[in-house]
mmCIF file of C-alpha atoms in Angstrom:
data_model
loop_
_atom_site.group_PDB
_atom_site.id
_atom_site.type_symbol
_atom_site.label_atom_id
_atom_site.label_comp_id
_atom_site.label_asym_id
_atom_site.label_seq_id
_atom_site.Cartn_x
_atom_site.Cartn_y
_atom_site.Cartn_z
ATOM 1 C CA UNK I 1 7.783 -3.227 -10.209
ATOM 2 C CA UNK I 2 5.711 -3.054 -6.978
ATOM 3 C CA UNK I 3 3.061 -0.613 -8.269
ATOM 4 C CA UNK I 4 2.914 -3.437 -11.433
ATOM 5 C CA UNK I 5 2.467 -6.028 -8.862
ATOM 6 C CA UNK I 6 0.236 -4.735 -6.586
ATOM 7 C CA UNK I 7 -1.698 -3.530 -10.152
ATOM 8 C CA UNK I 8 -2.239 -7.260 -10.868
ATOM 9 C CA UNK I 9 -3.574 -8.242 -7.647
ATOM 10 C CA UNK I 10 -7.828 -7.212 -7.991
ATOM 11 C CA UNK I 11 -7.963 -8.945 -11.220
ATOM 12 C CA UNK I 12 -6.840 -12.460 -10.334
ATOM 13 C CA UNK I 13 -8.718 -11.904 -6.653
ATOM 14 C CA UNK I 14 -12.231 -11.210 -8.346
ATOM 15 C CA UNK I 15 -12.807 -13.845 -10.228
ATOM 16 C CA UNK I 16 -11.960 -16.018 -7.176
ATOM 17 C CA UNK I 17 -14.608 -13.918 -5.018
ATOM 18 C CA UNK I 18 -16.911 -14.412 -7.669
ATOM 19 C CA UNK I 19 -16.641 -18.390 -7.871
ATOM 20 C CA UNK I 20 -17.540 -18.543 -4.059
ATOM 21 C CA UNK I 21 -15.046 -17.411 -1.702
ATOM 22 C CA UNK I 22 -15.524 -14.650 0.494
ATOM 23 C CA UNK I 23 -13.040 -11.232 0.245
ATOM 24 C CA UNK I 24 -11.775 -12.058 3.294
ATOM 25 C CA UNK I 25 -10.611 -15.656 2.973
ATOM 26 C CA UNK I 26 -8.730 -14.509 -0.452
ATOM 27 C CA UNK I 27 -7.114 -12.010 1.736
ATOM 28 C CA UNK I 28 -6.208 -14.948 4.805
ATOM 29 C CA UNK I 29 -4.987 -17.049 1.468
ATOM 30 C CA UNK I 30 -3.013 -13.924 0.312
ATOM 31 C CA UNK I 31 -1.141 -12.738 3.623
ATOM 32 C CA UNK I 32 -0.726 -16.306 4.826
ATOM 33 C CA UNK I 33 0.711 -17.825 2.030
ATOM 34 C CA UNK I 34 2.977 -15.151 1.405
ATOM 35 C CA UNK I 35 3.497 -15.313 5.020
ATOM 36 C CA UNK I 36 4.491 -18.948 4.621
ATOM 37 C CA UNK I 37 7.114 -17.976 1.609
ATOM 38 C CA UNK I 38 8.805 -15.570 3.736
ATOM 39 C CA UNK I 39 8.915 -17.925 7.097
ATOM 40 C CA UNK I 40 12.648 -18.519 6.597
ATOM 41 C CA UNK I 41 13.492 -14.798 6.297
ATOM 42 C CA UNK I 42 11.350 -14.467 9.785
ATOM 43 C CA UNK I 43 13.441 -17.276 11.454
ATOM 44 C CA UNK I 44 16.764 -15.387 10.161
ATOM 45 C CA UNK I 45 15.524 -12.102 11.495
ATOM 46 C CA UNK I 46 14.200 -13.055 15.154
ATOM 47 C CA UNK I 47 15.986 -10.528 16.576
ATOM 48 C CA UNK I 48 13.767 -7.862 15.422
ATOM 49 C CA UNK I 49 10.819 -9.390 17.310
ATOM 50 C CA UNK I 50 12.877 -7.873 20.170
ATOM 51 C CA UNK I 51 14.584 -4.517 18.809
ATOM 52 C CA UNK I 52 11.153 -3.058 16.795
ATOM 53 C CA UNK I 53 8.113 -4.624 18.082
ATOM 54 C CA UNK I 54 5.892 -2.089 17.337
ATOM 55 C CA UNK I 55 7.092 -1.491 14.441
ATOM 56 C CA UNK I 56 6.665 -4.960 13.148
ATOM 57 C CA UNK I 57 3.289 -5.045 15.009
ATOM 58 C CA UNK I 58 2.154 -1.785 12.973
ATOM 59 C CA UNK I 59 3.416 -2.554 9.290
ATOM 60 C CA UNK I 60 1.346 -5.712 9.929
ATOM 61 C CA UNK I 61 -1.991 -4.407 10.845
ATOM 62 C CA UNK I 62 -1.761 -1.042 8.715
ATOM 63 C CA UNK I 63 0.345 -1.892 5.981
ATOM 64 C CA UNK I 64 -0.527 -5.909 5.649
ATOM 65 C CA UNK I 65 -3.910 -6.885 7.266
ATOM 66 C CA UNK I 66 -5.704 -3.424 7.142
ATOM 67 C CA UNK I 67 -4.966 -2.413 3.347
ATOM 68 C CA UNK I 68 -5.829 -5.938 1.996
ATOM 69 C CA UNK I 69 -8.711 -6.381 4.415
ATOM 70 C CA UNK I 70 -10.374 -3.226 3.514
ATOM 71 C CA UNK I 71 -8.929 -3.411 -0.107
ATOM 72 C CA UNK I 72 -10.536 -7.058 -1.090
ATOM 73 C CA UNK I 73 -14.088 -5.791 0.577
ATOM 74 C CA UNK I 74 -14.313 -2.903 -0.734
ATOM 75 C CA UNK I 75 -14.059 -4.497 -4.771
ATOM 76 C CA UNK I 76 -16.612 -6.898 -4.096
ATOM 77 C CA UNK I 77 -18.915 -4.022 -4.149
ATOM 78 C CA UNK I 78 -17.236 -1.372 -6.590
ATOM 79 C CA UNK I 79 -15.196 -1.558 -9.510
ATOM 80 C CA UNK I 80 -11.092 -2.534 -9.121
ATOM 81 C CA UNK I 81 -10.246 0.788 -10.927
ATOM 82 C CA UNK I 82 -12.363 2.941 -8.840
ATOM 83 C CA UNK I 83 -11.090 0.982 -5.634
ATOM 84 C CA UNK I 84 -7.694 1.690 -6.090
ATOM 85 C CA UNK I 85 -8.326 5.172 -7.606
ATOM 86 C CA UNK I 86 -10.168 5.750 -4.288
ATOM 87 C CA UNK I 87 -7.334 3.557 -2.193
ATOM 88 C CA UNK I 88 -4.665 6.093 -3.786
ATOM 89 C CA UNK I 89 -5.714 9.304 -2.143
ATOM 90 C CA UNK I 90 -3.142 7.924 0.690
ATOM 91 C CA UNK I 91 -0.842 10.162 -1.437
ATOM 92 C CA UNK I 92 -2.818 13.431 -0.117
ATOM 93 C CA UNK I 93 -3.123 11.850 3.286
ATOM 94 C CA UNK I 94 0.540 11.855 3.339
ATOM 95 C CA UNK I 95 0.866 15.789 3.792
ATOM 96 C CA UNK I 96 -2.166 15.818 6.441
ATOM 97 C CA UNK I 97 0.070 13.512 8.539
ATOM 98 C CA UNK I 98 3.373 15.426 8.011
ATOM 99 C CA UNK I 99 0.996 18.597 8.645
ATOM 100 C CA UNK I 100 -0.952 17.903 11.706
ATOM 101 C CA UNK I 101 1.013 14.966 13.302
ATOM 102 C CA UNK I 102 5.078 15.964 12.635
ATOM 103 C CA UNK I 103 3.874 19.266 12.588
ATOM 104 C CA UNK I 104 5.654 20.700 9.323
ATOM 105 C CA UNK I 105 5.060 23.031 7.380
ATOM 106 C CA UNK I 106 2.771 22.095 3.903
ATOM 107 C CA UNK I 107 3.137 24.560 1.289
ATOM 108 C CA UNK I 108 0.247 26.018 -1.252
ATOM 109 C CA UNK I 109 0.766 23.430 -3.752
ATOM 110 C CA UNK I 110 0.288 20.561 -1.398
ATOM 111 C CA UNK I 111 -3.377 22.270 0.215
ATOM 112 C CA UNK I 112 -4.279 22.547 -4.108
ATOM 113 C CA UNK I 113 -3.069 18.462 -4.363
ATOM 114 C CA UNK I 114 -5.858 17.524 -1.765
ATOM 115 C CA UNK I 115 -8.333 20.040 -3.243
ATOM 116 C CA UNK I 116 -7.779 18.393 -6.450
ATOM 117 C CA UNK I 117 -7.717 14.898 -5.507
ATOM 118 C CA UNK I 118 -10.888 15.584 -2.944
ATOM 119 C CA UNK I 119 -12.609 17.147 -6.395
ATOM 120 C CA UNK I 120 -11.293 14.056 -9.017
ATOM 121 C CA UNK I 121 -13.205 11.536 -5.810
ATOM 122 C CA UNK I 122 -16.316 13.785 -6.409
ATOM 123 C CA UNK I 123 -16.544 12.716 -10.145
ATOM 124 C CA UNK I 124 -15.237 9.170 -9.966
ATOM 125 C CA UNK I 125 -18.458 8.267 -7.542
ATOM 126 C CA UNK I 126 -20.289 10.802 -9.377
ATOM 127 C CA UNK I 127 -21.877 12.265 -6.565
ATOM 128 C CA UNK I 128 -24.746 14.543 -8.935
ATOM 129 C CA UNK I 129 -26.257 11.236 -9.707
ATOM 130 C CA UNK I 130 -26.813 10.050 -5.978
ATOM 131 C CA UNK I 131 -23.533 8.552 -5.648
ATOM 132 C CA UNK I 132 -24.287 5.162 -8.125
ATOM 133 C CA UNK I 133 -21.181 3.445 -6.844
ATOM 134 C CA UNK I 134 -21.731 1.542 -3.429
ATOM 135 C CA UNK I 135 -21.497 3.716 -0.448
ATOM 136 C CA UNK I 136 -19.789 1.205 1.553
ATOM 137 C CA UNK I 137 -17.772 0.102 -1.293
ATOM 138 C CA UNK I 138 -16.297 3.562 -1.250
ATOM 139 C CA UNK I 139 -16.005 3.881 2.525
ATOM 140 C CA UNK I 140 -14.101 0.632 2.180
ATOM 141 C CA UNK I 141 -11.581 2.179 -0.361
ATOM 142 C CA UNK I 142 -11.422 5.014 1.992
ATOM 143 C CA UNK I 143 -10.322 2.667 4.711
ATOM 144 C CA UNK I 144 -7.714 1.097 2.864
ATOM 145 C CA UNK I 145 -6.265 4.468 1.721
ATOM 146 C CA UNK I 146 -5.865 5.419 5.171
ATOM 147 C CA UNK I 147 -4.399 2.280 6.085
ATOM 148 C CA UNK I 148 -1.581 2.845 3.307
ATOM 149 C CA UNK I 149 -0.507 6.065 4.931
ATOM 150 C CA UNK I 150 0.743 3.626 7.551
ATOM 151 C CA UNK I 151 2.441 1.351 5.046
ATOM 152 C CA UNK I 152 4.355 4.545 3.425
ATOM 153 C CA UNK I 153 4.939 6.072 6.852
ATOM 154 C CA UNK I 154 6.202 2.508 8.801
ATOM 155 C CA UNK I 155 8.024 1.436 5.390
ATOM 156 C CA UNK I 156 10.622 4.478 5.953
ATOM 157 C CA UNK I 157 11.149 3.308 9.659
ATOM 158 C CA UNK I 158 14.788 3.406 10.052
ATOM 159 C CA UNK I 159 15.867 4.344 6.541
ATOM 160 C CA UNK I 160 18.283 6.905 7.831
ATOM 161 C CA UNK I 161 19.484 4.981 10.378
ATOM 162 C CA UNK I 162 22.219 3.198 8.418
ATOM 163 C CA UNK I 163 23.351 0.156 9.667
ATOM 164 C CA UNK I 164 20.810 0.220 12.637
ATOM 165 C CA UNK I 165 18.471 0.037 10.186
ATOM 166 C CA UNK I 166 15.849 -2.546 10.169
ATOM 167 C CA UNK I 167 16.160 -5.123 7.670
ATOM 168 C CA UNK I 168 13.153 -4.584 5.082
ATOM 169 C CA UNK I 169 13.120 -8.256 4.858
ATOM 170 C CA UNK I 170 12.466 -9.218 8.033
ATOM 171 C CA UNK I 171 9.882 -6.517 8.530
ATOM 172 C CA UNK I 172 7.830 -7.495 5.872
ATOM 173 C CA UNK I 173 8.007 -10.774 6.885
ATOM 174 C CA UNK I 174 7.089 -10.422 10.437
ATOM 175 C CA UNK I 175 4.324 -7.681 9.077
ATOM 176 C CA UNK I 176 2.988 -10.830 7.005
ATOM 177 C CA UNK I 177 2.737 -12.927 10.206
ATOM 178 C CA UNK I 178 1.104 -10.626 12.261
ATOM 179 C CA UNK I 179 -1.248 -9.285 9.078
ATOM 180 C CA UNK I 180 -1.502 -13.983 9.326
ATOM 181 C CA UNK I 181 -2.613 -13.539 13.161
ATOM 182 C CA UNK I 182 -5.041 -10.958 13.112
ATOM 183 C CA UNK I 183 -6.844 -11.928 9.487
ATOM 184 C CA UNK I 184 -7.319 -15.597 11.009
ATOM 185 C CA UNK I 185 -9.364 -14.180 13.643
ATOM 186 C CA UNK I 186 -11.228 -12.258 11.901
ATOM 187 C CA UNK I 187 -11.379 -14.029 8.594
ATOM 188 C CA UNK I 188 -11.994 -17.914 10.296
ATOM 189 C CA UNK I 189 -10.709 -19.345 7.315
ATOM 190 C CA UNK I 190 -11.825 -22.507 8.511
ATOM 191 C CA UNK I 191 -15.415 -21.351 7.189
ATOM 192 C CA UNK I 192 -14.174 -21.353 3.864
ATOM 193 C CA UNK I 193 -15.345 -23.093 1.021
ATOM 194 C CA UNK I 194 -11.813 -25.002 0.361
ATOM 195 C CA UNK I 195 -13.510 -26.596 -2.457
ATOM 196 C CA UNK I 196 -13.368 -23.445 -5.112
ATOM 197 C CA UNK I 197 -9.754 -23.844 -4.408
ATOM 198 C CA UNK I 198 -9.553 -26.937 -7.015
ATOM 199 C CA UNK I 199 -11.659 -25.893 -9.899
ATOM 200 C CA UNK I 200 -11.710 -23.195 -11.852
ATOM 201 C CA UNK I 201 -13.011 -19.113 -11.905
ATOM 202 C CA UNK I 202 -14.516 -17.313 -15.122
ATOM 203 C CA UNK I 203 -12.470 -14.201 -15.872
ATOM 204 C CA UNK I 204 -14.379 -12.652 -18.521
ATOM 205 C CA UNK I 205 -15.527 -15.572 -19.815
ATOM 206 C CA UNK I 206 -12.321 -17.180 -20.052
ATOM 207 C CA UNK I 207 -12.013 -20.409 -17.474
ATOM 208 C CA UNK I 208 -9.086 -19.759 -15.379
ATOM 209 C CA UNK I 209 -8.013 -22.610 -12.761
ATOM 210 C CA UNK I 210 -7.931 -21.062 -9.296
ATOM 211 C CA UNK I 211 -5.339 -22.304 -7.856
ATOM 212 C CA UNK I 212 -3.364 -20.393 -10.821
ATOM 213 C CA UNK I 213 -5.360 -17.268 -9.494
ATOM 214 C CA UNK I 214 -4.057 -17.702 -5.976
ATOM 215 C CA UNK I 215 -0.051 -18.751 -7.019
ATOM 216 C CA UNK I 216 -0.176 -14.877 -8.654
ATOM 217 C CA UNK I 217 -2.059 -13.616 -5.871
ATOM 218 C CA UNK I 218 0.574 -14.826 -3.219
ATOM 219 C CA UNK I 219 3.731 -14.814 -5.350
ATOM 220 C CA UNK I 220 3.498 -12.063 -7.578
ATOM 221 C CA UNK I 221 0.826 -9.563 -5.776
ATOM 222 C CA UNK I 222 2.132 -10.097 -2.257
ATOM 223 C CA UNK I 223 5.732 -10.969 -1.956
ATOM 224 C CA UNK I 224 6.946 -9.554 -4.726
ATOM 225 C CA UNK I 225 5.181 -6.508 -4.462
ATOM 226 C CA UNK I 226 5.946 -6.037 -0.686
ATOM 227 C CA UNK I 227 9.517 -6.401 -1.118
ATOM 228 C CA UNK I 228 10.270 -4.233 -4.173
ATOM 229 C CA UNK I 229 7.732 -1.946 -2.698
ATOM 230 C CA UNK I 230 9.136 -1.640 0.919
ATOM 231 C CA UNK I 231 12.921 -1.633 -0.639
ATOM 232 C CA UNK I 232 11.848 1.334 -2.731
ATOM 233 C CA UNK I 233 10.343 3.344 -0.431
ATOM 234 C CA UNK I 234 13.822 2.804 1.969
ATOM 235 C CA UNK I 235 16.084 4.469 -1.642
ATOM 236 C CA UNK I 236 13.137 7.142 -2.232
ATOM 237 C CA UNK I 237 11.485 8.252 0.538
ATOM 238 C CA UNK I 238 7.881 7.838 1.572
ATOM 239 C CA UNK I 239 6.799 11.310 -0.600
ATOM 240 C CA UNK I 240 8.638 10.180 -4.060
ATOM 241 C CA UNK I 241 7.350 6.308 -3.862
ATOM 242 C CA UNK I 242 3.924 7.096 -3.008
ATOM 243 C CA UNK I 243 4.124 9.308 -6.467
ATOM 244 C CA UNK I 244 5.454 6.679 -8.259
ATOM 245 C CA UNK I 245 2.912 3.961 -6.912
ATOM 246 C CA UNK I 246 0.217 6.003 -7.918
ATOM 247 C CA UNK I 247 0.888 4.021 -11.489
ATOM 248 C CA UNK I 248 -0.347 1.143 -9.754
ATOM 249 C CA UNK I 249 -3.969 2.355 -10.350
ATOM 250 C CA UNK I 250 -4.035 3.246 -13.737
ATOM 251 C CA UNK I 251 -2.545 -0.406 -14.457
ATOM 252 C CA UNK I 252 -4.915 -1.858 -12.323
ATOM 253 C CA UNK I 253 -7.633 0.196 -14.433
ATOM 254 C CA UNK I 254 -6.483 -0.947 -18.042
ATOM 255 C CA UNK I 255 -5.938 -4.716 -16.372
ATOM 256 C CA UNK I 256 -8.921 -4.670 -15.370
ATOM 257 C CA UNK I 257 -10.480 -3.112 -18.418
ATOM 258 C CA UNK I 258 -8.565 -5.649 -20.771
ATOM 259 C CA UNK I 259 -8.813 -9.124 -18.180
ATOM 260 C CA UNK I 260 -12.462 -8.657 -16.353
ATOM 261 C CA UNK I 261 -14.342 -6.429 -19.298
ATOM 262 C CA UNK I 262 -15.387 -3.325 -16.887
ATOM 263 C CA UNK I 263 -15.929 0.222 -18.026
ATOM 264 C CA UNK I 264 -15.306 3.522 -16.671
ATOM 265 C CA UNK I 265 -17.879 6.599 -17.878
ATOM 266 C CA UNK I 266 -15.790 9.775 -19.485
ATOM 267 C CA UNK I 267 -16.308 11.479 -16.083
ATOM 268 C CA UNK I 268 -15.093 8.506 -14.284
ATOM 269 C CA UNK I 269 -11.901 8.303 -16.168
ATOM 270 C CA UNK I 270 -11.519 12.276 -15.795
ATOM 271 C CA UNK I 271 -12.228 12.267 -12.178
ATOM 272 C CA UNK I 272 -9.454 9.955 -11.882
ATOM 273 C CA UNK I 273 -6.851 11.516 -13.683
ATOM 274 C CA UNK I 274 -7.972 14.199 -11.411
ATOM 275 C CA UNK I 275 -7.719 12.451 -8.260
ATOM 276 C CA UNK I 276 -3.620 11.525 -9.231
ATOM 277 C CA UNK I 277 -3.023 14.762 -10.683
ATOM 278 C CA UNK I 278 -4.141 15.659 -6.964
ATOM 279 C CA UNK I 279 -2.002 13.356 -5.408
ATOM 280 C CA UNK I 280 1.040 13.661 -7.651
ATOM 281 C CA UNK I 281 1.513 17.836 -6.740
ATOM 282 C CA UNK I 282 0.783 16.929 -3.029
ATOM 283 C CA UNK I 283 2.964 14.222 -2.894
ATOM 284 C CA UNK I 284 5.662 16.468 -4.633
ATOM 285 C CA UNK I 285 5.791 19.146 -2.295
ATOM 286 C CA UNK I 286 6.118 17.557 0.786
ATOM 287 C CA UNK I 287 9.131 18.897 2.791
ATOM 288 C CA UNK I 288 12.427 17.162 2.268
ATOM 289 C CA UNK I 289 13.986 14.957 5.037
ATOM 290 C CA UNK I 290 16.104 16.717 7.154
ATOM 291 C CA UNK I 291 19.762 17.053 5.880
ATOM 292 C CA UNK I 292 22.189 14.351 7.497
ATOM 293 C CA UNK I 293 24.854 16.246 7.579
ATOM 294 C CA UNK I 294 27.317 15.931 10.847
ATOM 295 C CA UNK I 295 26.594 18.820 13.693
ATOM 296 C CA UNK I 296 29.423 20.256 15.723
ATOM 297 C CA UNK I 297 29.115 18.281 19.532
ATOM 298 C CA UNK I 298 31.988 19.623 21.510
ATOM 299 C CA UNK I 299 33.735 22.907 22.347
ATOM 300 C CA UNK I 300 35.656 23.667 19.677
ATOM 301 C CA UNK I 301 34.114 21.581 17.073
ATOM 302 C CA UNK I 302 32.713 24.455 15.031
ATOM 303 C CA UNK I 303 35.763 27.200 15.124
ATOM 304 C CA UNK I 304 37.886 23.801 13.789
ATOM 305 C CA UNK I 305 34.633 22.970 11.076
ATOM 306 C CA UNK I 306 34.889 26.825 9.731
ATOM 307 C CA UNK I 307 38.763 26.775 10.185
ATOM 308 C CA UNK I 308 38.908 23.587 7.654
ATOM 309 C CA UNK I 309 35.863 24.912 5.060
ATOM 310 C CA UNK I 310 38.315 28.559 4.763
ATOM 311 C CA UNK I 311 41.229 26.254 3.897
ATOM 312 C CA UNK I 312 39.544 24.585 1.829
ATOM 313 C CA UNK I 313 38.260 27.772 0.053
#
């Protein structure tokens, strides 16, 4: 359901950046309205503004602010299926933070997952023909890739921790206020041209009204995408959802394909097939959490643990 929602999300946002507004403001409009849904969940979780600052503070910039910031820029100047085929190497990324930052061990197959995925980005920008996709179009993607890692990794905060845990609720909608705070600055949506709001945006020649655009956008894209997202990654684990979100692309790609009329070259489309083949055998064999199982604390406590597994044998 998330990767579905999230799918839908560049198609009703281009149009809208095409009738006038910038990719910016349709991201303030995005985070803030969603924001503004989820207000009553905020007020009825205050007391994580207290217990998991950072953590609120960091699913808003990475996982809120800096994926749709970088996201909405970066298909103003490329194609939505190549954006989020680009955006979805976060999958590889993955296994270079549980490498290099947890410091565990990443097995042959993951190393081959980047390789692969590395190789499928090669032919999606088709780099023997001087790269004819935007550069910063695709540094954009890049950004917004990275900036997922921290939505996978922040999403899993406190999944283990039972009923310490953080309520996903009330981090995603304290994320969405802070992802509010920090898009205002650097959006200024009073700059905005308010005015697109109330007419309409051509999707492929069809005349859509844009204030049916931006409903979608907030409702559907954002808060119902965040929370089925977030909630999944909690039952899965970071590795298994980010697999499994990976589907958000190739909907985006046939949505986009079927709704705005673009076109992907035979390399393109192989490249990116590629690039989630890449991501799916990374993503697979990542190291599984550590078992949860109850350790012997006291003296004692282990002779009485063996004594009780031989009766039981």
């Amino acid at each position: 359901m998330s990767a579905v929602a999230f799918g839908g999300s560049g198609v009703a946002a281009k149009p809208m950046i095409e009738a006038g507004l910038d990719p910016l403001h349709v991201v303030w409009l995005r985070v803030a309205g969603a924001a503004l849904v989820m207000l009553p969940l905020a007020v009825r979780h205050r007391a994580l503004v207290k217990r998991r600052p950072a953590l609120l503070a960091g699913f808003g910039l990475l996982g809120v602010a800096g994926v749709q910031a970088f996201y909405f820029a970066s298909i103003s100047r490329i194609p939505v299926g190549v954006a989020l085929l680009v955006e979805y190497l976060a999958p590889a990324l993955v296994l270079g933070w549980v490498r290099f930052v947890q410091r565990r061990p990443v097995t042959r197959a993951a190393a081959l997952g980047v390789v692969l995925a590395v190789g499928g980005l090669a032919c999606v920008v088709e780099v023997w023909s001087g790269l004819s996709f935007d550069l910063v179009g695709l540094l954009l993607a890049l950004g917004a890739a990275c900036c997922q890692v921290g939505y996978f990794v922040l999403s899993d905060q406190g999944s283990d921790a039972g009923d310490e845990a953080p309520d996903p609720l009330g981090v995603i909608a304290y994320g969405l206020l802070v992802g509010t705070l920090v898009l205002t600055a650097v959006a200024r949506p009073w700059t905005m041209d308010w005015s697109v709001l109330g007419g309409s945006a051509d999707m492929n020649g069809t005349s859509v009204l844009a204030s049916l655009l931006l409903g979608w956008i907030v409702l559907i894209a954002t808060v119902v995408a965040y929370v089925t997202g977030v909630l999944s990654v909690r039952r899965l684990s970071p590795q298994v959802a980010g697999v499994v979100a990976c589907l958000e692309a190739v909907i985006a790609t046939v949505l986009a394909w079927v709704m705005l009329g673009e076109h992907l070259s035979a390399p393109q489309i192989v490249g990116g097939a590629v690039v989630l083949l890449g991501a799916f055998i990374a993503q697979s064999s990542a190291p599984a959490k550590p078992s949860q199982e109850p350790v012997a604390s006291g003296p004692g406590d282990a002779e009485r643990e063996l004594a009780a597994r031989g009766t039981a044998v």
